[in-house]
Short mmCIF file of C-alpha atoms in Angstrom, two decimals:
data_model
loop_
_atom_site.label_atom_id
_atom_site.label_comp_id
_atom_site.label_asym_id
_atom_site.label_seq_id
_atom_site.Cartn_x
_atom_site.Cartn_y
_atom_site.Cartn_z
CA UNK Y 1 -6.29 15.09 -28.66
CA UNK Y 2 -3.46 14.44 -26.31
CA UNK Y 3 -4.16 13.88 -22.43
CA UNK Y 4 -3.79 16.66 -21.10
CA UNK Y 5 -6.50 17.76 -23.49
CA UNK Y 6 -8.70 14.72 -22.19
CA UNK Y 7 -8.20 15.95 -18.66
CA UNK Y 8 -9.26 19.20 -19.56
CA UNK Y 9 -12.59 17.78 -21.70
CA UNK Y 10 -13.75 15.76 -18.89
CA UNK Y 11 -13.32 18.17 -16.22
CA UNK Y 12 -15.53 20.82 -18.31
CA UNK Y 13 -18.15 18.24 -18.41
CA UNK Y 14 -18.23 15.70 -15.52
CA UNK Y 15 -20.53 15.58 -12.69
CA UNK Y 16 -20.30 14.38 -9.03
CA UNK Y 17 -20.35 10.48 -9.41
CA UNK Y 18 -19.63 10.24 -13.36
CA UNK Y 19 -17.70 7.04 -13.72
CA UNK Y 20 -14.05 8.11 -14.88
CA UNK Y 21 -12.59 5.66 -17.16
CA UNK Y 22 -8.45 5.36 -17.80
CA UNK Y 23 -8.48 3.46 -20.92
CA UNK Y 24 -4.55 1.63 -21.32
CA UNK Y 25 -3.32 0.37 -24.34
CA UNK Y 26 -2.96 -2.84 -23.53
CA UNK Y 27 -6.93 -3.38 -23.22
CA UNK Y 28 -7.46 -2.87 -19.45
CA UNK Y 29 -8.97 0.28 -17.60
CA UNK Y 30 -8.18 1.99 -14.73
CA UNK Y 31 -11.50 3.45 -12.28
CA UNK Y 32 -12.33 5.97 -10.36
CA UNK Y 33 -14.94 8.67 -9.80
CA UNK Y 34 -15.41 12.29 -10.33
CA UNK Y 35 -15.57 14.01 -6.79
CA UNK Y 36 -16.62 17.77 -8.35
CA UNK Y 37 -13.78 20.89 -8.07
CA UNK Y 38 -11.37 18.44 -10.94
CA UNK Y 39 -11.09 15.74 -8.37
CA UNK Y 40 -11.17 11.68 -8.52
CA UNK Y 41 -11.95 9.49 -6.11
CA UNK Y 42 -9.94 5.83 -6.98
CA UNK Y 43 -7.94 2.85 -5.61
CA UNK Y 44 -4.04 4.67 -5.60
CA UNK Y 45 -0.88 3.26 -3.88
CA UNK Y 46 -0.65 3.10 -0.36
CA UNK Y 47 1.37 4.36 1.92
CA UNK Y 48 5.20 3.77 0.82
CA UNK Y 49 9.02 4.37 1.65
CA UNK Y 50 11.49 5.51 -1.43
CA UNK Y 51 12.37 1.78 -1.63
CA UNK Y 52 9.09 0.32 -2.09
CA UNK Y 53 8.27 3.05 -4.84
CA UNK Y 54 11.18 2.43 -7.14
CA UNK Y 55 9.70 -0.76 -6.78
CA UNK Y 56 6.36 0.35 -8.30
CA UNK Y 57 7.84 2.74 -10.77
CA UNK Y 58 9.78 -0.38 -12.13
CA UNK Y 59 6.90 -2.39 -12.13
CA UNK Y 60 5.07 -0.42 -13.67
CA UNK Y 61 7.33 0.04 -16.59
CA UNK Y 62 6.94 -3.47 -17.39
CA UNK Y 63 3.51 -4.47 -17.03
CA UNK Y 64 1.75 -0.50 -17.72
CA UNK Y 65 -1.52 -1.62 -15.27
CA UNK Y 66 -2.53 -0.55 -11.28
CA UNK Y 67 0.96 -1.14 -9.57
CA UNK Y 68 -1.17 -2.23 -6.96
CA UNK Y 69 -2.43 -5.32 -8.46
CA UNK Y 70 1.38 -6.50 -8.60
CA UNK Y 71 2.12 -5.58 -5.10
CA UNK Y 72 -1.45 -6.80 -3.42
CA UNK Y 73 -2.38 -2.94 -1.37
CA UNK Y 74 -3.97 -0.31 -2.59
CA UNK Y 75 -5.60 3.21 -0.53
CA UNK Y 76 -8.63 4.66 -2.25
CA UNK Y 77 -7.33 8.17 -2.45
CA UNK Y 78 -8.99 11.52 -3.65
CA UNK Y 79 -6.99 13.48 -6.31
CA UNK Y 80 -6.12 15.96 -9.09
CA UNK Y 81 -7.71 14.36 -11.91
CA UNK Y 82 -4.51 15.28 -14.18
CA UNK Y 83 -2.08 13.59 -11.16
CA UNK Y 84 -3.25 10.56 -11.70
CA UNK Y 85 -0.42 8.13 -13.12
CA UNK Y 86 -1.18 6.20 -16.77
CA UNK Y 87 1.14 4.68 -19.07
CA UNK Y 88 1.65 6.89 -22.58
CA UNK Y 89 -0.46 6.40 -24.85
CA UNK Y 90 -3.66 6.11 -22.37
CA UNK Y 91 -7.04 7.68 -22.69
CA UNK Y 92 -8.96 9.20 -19.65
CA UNK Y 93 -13.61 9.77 -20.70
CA UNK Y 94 -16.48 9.69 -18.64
CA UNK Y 95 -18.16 6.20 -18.81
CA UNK Y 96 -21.57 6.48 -17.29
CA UNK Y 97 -22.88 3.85 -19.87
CA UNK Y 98 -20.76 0.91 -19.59
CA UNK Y 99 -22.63 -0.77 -16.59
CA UNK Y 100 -26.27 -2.11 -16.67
CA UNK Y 101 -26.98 -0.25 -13.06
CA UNK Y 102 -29.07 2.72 -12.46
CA UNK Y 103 -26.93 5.37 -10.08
CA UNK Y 104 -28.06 5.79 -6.49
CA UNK Y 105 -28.88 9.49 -5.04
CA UNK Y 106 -26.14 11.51 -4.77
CA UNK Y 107 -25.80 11.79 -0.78
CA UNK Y 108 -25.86 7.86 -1.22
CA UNK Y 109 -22.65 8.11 -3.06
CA UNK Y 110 -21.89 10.84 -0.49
CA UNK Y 111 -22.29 8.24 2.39
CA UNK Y 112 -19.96 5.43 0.82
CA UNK Y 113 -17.64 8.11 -0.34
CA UNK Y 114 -16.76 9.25 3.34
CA UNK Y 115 -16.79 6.02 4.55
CA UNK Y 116 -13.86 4.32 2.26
CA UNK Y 117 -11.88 7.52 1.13
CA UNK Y 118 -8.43 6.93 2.77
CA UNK Y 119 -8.97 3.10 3.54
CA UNK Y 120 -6.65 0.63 3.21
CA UNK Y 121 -7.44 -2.53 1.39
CA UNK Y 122 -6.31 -6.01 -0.49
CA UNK Y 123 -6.11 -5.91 -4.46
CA UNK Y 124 -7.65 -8.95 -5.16
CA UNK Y 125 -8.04 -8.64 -9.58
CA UNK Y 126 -11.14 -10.68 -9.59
CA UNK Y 127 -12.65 -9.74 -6.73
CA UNK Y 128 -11.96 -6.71 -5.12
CA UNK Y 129 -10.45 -4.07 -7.54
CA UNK Y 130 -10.51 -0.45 -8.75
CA UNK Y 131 -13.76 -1.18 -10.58
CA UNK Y 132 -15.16 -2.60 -8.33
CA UNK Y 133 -15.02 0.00 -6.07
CA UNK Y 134 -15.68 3.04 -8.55
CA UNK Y 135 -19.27 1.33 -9.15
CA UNK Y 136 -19.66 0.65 -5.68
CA UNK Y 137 -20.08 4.07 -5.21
CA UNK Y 138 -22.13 4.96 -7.73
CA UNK Y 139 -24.58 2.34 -7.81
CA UNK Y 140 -24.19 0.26 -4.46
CA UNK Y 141 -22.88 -3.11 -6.21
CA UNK Y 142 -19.34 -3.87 -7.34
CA UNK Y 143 -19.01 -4.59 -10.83
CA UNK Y 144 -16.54 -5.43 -13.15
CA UNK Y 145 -16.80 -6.21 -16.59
CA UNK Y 146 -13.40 -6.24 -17.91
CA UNK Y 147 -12.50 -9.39 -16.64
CA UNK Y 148 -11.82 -12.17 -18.80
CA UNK Y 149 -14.24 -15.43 -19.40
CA UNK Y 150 -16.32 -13.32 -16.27
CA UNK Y 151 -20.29 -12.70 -16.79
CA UNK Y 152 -20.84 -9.06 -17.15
CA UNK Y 153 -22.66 -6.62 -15.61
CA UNK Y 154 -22.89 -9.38 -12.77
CA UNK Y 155 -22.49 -8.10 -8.97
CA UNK Y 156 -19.40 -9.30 -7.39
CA UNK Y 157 -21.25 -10.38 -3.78
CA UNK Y 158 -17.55 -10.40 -2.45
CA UNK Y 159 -16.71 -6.77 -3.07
CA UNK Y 160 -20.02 -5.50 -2.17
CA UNK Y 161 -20.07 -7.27 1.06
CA UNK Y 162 -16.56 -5.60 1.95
CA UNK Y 163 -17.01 -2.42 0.78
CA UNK Y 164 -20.95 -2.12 2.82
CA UNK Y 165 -19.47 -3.63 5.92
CA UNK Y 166 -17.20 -0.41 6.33
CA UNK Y 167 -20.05 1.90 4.90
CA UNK Y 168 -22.18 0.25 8.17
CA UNK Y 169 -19.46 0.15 10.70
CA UNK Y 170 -18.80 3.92 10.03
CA UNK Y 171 -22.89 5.03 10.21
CA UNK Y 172 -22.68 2.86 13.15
CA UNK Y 173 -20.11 3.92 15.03
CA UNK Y 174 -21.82 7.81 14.19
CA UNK Y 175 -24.90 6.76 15.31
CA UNK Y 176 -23.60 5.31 18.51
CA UNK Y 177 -21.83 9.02 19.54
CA UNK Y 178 -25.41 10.71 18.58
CA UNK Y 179 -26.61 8.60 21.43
CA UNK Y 180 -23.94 9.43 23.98
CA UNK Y 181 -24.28 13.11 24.05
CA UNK Y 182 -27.77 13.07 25.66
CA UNK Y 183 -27.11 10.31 27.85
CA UNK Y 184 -24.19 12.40 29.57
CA UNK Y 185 -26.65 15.56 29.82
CA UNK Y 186 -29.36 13.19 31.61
CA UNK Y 187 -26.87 11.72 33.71
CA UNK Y 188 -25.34 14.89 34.99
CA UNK Y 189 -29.09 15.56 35.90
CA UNK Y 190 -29.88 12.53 37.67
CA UNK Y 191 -26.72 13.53 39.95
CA UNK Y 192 -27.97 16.61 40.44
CA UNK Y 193 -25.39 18.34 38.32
CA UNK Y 194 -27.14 21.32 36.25
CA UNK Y 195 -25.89 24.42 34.75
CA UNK Y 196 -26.73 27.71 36.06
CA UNK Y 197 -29.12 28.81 33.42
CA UNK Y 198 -31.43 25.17 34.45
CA UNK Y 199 -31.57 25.68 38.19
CA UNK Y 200 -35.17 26.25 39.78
CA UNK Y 201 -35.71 29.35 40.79
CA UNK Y 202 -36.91 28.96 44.46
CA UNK Y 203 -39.26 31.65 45.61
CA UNK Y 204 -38.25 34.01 48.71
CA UNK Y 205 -40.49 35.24 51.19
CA UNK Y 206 -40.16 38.15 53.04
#
Protein backbone atom coordinates (compact mmCIF):
# COMPACT_ATOMS: atom_id res chain seq x y z
CA UNK A 1 0.00 0.00 0.00
CA UNK A 2 1.68 3.21 -0.93
CA UNK A 3 0.86 6.54 1.08
CA UNK A 4 -1.36 7.98 -0.53
CA UNK A 5 -3.31 4.79 0.02
CA UNK A 6 -2.51 5.12 3.89
CA UNK A 7 -3.93 8.62 3.81
CA UNK A 8 -6.89 7.47 2.27
CA UNK A 9 -7.30 4.22 4.92
CA UNK A 10 -7.01 6.38 7.86
CA UNK A 11 -9.20 9.07 6.84
CA UNK A 12 -12.12 6.38 6.14
CA UNK A 13 -11.64 5.27 9.62
CA UNK A 14 -10.33 7.87 12.13
CA UNK A 15 -12.19 9.65 14.71
CA UNK A 16 -11.91 13.12 16.38
CA UNK A 17 -8.82 12.66 18.75
CA UNK A 18 -7.36 9.25 17.20
CA UNK A 19 -3.65 9.54 17.72
CA UNK A 20 -2.08 9.82 14.07
CA UNK A 21 1.17 8.18 13.88
CA UNK A 22 3.98 9.09 10.90
CA UNK A 23 6.12 6.13 11.18
CA UNK A 24 9.94 7.15 9.38
CA UNK A 25 12.28 4.77 8.38
CA UNK A 26 14.83 5.58 10.38
CA UNK A 27 12.84 4.40 13.66
CA UNK A 28 11.33 7.73 14.85
CA UNK A 29 7.59 8.97 14.52
CA UNK A 30 6.11 11.97 13.73
CA UNK A 31 2.49 13.06 15.93
CA UNK A 32 -0.36 14.61 15.52
CA UNK A 33 -4.13 14.23 15.87
CA UNK A 34 -7.11 13.65 13.78
CA UNK A 35 -9.30 16.92 13.87
CA UNK A 36 -12.51 15.18 11.81
CA UNK A 37 -13.33 16.55 7.89
CA UNK A 38 -9.39 14.70 6.84
CA UNK A 39 -7.66 17.14 9.10
CA UNK A 40 -4.52 16.87 11.66
CA UNK A 41 -3.79 18.78 14.31
CA UNK A 42 0.43 18.62 14.89
CA UNK A 43 3.64 20.56 15.74
CA UNK A 44 4.52 22.04 11.79
CA UNK A 45 7.13 24.76 10.91
CA UNK A 46 6.63 28.12 11.90
CA UNK A 47 6.36 31.01 10.33
CA UNK A 48 9.31 31.37 7.62
CA UNK A 49 10.93 33.56 4.74
CA UNK A 50 12.15 31.62 1.33
CA UNK A 51 15.62 31.68 2.98
CA UNK A 52 14.91 30.01 6.12
CA UNK A 53 12.89 27.21 4.18
CA UNK A 54 15.58 26.12 1.79
CA UNK A 55 17.11 25.85 4.95
CA UNK A 56 14.60 23.23 6.21
CA UNK A 57 14.14 21.53 2.92
CA UNK A 58 18.01 20.91 3.07
CA UNK A 59 17.87 19.80 6.39
CA UNK A 60 15.58 17.75 6.03
CA UNK A 61 17.18 15.87 3.24
CA UNK A 62 19.86 14.90 5.48
CA UNK A 63 18.53 13.95 8.68
CA UNK A 64 14.55 12.76 7.26
CA UNK A 65 12.97 13.82 11.04
CA UNK A 66 10.69 17.18 12.29
CA UNK A 67 12.85 20.04 10.65
CA UNK A 68 11.87 21.66 13.65
CA UNK A 69 13.86 19.74 16.04
CA UNK A 70 17.06 20.98 14.01
CA UNK A 71 16.03 24.53 13.94
CA UNK A 72 14.52 24.75 17.77
CA UNK A 73 10.53 26.41 16.63
CA UNK A 74 7.80 24.75 15.76
CA UNK A 75 3.66 26.15 15.34
CA UNK A 76 1.11 23.48 16.09
CA UNK A 77 -0.82 23.85 12.90
CA UNK A 78 -4.14 22.20 11.64
CA UNK A 79 -3.92 20.50 8.18
CA UNK A 80 -4.75 18.29 5.17
CA UNK A 81 -3.84 15.05 6.47
CA UNK A 82 -2.19 14.12 2.92
CA UNK A 83 -0.08 17.79 3.13
CA UNK A 84 1.71 16.78 5.71
CA UNK A 85 5.57 16.45 4.78
CA UNK A 86 7.40 12.73 5.45
CA UNK A 87 10.44 11.40 4.04
CA UNK A 88 9.78 8.37 1.24
CA UNK A 89 9.39 5.47 2.39
CA UNK A 90 7.21 6.60 5.61
CA UNK A 91 4.05 5.11 6.96
CA UNK A 92 1.09 7.27 8.31
CA UNK A 93 -1.87 4.61 10.98
CA UNK A 94 -3.95 5.47 13.71
CA UNK A 95 -2.18 4.62 17.05
CA UNK A 96 -4.74 4.80 19.79
CA UNK A 97 -2.92 1.86 21.61
CA UNK A 98 0.56 2.82 22.01
CA UNK A 99 0.13 4.89 25.30
CA UNK A 100 -0.96 3.46 28.74
CA UNK A 101 -3.60 6.60 29.16
CA UNK A 102 -7.27 6.46 28.98
CA UNK A 103 -8.58 9.51 26.49
CA UNK A 104 -10.34 12.45 28.11
CA UNK A 105 -14.01 13.58 26.81
CA UNK A 106 -14.02 14.89 23.65
CA UNK A 107 -14.89 18.73 24.42
CA UNK A 108 -11.78 18.21 26.80
CA UNK A 109 -9.68 17.67 23.79
CA UNK A 110 -11.91 20.41 22.29
CA UNK A 111 -10.73 22.88 25.06
CA UNK A 112 -6.83 22.21 24.68
CA UNK A 113 -7.30 22.03 20.99
CA UNK A 114 -8.46 25.81 20.74
CA UNK A 115 -6.22 26.85 23.14
CA UNK A 116 -2.68 25.75 21.42
CA UNK A 117 -3.75 25.50 17.65
CA UNK A 118 -1.61 28.27 16.03
CA UNK A 119 0.89 28.71 19.05
CA UNK A 120 4.26 29.19 18.83
CA UNK A 121 6.63 27.14 20.84
CA UNK A 122 10.41 25.72 21.65
CA UNK A 123 11.29 22.11 20.26
CA UNK A 124 12.90 20.82 23.06
CA UNK A 125 13.38 16.57 21.83
CA UNK A 126 13.14 15.39 25.34
CA UNK A 127 10.90 17.52 26.69
CA UNK A 128 8.61 19.33 24.77
CA UNK A 129 7.96 17.69 21.30
CA UNK A 130 5.36 16.63 18.72
CA UNK A 131 4.40 13.72 20.97
CA UNK A 132 4.20 15.27 23.54
CA UNK A 133 1.78 17.48 22.48
CA UNK A 134 -0.45 15.01 20.31
CA UNK A 135 -1.11 13.09 23.79
CA UNK A 136 -1.55 16.16 25.53
CA UNK A 137 -4.55 16.52 23.83
CA UNK A 138 -5.93 13.45 23.99
CA UNK A 139 -5.31 12.42 27.37
CA UNK A 140 -4.18 15.63 29.39
CA UNK A 141 -0.41 14.41 30.04
CA UNK A 142 2.51 14.64 27.64
CA UNK A 143 4.01 11.49 26.81
CA UNK A 144 6.62 10.21 24.87
CA UNK A 145 7.81 6.90 24.52
CA UNK A 146 10.12 6.91 21.70
CA UNK A 147 12.83 8.35 23.41
CA UNK A 148 15.85 6.53 24.02
CA UNK A 149 17.09 5.01 27.62
CA UNK A 150 13.55 7.21 28.73
CA UNK A 151 10.84 5.29 31.04
CA UNK A 152 7.76 4.84 29.04
CA UNK A 153 4.46 5.66 29.28
CA UNK A 154 5.86 8.16 32.03
CA UNK A 155 4.29 11.86 32.07
CA UNK A 156 6.71 14.44 31.07
CA UNK A 157 5.70 17.10 34.15
CA UNK A 158 7.61 19.69 31.91
CA UNK A 159 5.41 19.50 28.83
CA UNK A 160 2.28 19.15 30.69
CA UNK A 161 2.93 22.11 32.80
CA UNK A 162 3.52 24.25 29.49
CA UNK A 163 1.03 23.07 27.47
CA UNK A 164 -1.96 23.53 30.73
CA UNK A 165 -0.58 26.92 31.53
CA UNK A 166 -1.83 28.21 28.00
CA UNK A 167 -5.01 25.90 28.17
CA UNK A 168 -5.68 28.12 31.72
CA UNK A 169 -4.53 31.47 30.57
CA UNK A 170 -6.93 31.17 27.54
CA UNK A 171 -10.25 29.86 29.84
CA UNK A 172 -9.06 32.63 31.93
CA UNK A 173 -8.78 35.34 29.97
CA UNK A 174 -12.63 34.02 28.52
CA UNK A 175 -13.87 33.91 31.73
CA UNK A 176 -12.66 37.34 32.65
CA UNK A 177 -14.73 39.02 29.36
CA UNK A 178 -17.95 36.85 30.59
CA UNK A 179 -17.62 39.02 33.62
CA UNK A 180 -17.23 42.39 31.94
CA UNK A 181 -20.32 42.42 29.90
CA UNK A 182 -22.68 42.63 32.92
CA UNK A 183 -20.61 44.85 34.82
CA UNK A 184 -20.88 47.57 31.93
CA UNK A 185 -24.85 46.98 31.79
CA UNK A 186 -24.98 47.59 35.76
CA UNK A 187 -22.82 50.43 35.51
CA UNK A 188 -24.65 52.25 32.81
CA UNK A 189 -27.59 51.74 35.36
CA UNK A 190 -26.07 53.03 38.36
CA UNK A 191 -25.47 56.33 36.13
CA UNK A 192 -28.71 56.40 35.25
CA UNK A 193 -28.08 55.40 31.67
CA UNK A 194 -31.00 52.90 30.45
CA UNK A 195 -32.35 52.04 27.15
CA UNK A 196 -35.69 53.03 26.09
CA UNK A 197 -37.39 49.72 26.33
CA UNK A 198 -36.14 49.74 30.59
CA UNK A 199 -37.41 53.19 31.48
CA UNK A 200 -40.32 53.37 34.18
CA UNK A 201 -43.27 54.18 32.93
CA UNK A 202 -44.46 57.15 35.13
CA UNK A 203 -48.18 57.41 35.48
CA UNK A 204 -50.09 60.72 34.19
CA UNK A 205 -52.90 62.24 35.78
CA UNK A 206 -55.36 64.15 34.26
Amino acid sequence: MDYKEQVEEVLSTAKFGDLIEFSYPIGYSHWGVYDEDGFVIHFAVAEEGKLMNKVRTSLQSWFPVCGDLLLGGTKIRRMPLGEVTVPEGAHVFIANNGHAFRATAPEDMRKRRDALIDKELGYKLTSLNCEHFATFIRYGKAVCNQIPAKSKNVECEEATTTFQEIVDSKESGENADSKTAPGIVNSKKSQGIVNSEEKEEVPHYP
